[in-house]
Tab-separated table of C-alpha atoms in Angstrom:
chain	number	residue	atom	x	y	z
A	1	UNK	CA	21.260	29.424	8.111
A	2	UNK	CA	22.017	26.988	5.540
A	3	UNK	CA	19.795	27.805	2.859
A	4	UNK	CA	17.658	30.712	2.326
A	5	UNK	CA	14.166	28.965	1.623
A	6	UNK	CA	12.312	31.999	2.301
A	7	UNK	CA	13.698	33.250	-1.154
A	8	UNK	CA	14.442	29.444	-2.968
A	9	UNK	CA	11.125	27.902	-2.577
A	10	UNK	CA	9.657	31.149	-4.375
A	11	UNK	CA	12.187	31.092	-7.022
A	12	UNK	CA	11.712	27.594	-7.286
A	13	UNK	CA	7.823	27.805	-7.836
A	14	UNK	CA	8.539	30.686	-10.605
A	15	UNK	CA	11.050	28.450	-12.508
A	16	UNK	CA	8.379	25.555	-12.586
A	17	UNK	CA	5.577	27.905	-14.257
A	18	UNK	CA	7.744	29.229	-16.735
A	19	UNK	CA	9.219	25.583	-17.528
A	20	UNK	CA	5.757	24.780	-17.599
A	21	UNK	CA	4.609	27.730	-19.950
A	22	UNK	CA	7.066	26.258	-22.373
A	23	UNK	CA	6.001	22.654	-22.251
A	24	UNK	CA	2.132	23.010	-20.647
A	25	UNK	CA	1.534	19.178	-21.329
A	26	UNK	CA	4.992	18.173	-19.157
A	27	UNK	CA	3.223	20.550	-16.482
A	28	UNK	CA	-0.064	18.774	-16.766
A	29	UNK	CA	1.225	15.055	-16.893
A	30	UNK	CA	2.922	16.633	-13.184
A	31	UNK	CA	-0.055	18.157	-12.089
A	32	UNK	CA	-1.870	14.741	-12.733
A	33	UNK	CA	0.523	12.581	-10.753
A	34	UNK	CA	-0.111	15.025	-7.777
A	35	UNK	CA	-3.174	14.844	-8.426
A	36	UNK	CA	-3.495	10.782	-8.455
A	37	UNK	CA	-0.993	10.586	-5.511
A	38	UNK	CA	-3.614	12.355	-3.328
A	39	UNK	CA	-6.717	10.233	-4.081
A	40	UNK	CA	-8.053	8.345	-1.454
A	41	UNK	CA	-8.585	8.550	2.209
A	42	UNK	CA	-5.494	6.194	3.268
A	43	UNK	CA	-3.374	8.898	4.236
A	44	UNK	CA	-4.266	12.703	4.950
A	45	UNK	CA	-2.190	15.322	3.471
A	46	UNK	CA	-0.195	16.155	6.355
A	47	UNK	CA	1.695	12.390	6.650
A	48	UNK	CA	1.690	12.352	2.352
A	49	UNK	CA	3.718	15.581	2.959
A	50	UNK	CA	5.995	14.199	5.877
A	51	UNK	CA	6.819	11.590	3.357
A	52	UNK	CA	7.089	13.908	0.575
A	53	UNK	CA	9.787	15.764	2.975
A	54	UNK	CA	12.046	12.715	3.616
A	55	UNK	CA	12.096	11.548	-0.110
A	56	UNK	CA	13.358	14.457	-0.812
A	57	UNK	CA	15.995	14.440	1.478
A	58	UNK	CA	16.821	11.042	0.373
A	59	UNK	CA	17.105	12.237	-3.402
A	60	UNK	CA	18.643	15.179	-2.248
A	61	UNK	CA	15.859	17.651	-3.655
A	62	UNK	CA	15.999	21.217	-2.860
A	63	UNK	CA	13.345	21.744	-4.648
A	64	UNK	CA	11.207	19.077	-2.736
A	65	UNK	CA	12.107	19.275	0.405
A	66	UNK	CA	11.604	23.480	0.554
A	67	UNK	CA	7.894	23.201	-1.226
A	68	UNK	CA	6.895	19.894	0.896
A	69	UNK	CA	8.162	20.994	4.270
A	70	UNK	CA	5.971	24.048	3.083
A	71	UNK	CA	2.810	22.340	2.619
A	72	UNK	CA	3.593	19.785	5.513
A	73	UNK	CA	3.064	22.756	7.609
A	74	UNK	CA	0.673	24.099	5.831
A	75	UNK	CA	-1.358	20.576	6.250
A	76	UNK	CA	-0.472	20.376	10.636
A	77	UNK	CA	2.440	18.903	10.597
A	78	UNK	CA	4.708	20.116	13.633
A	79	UNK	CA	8.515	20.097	14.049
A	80	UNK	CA	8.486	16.747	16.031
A	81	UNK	CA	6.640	14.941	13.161
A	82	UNK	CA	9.098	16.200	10.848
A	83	UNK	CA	11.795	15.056	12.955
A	84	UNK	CA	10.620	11.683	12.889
A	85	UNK	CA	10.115	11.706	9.125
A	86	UNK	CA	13.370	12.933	8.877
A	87	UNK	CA	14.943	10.454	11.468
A	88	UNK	CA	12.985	7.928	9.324
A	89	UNK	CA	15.316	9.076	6.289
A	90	UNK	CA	18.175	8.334	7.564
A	91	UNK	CA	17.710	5.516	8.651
A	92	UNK	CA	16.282	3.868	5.948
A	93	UNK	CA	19.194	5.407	3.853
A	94	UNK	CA	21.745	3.868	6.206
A	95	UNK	CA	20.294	0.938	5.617
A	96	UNK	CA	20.600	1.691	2.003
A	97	UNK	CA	24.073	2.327	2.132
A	98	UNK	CA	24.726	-0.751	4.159
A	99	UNK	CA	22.773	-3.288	1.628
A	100	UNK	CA	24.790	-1.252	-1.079
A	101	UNK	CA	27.831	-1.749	0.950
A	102	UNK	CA	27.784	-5.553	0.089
A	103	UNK	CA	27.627	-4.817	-3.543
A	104	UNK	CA	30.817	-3.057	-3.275
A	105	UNK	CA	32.065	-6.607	-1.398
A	106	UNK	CA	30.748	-8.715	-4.285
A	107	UNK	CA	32.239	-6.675	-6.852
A	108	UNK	CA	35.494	-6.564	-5.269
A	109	UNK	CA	35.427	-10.306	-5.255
A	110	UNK	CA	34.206	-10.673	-8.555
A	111	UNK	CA	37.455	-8.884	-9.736
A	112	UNK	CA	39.832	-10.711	-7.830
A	113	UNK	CA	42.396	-12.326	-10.032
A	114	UNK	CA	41.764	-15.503	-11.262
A	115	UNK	CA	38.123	-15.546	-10.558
C-alpha cells in the first residue's frame, strides 16, 4: 500500500477541526464554499465528488483526494467511475504539461543571444 488512508483521512479530518477551533470564521468561509458548490441540481453528489477526486490529484492533495474518494463512495460512485475520473486527470494534465511545454520553447527563445 502506498498510503495508509484508513488512518490519514481521520487524522486529516481532526487537524481541520482543531485548525478550525482556532480560526472558526476561516472554517465557516470553507464550510460556505462547500456549501455553495453543492447548490443546484446540475450535477449530483456522486460526479461533484469524482471531480473533487481528480482535482485533487491534479493539485496533488492528500488531503482531497483521501476525504473525496471517501464521499465519492459514499455518494455511488464505483471503482470504474473513478477510473475514468482519474484517467480524465491525466489527461487533461498531459495536456497541461504539453501547452506548458511551449512556454518553456518561448522562453528559451526569448533568451537567445541577441534577441
Amino acid at each position: 500500500m502506498l498510503f495508509d488512508w484508513s488512518h490519514y483521512v481521520p487524522a486529516v479530518k481532526r487537524a481541520l477541526g482543531r485548525l478550525g477551533k482556532t480560526h472558526p470564521r476561516m472554517l465557516a468561509a470553507y464550510q460556505g464554499l462547500a456549501g455553495a458548490a453543492s447548490e443546484g441540481d446540475a450535477l449530483d453528489a456522486k460526479t461533484r465528488e469524482l471531480i473533487a477526486v481528480a482535482v485533487g490529484v491534479s493539485l496533488r492533495c492528500d488531503g482531497c483526494i483521501g476525504t473525496h474518494t471517501e464521499a465519492a463512495r459514499r455518494a455511488g460512485a464505483t471503482e470504474a467511475e473513478l477510473a475514468q475520473a482519474l484517467a480524465t486527470a491525466i489527461q487533461v494534465n498531459a495536456g497541461a504539461a504539453y501547452v506548458y511545454s511551449l512556454r518553456a520553447f518561448e522562453a528559451f527563445e526569448a533568451t537567445a543571444p541577441g534577441v
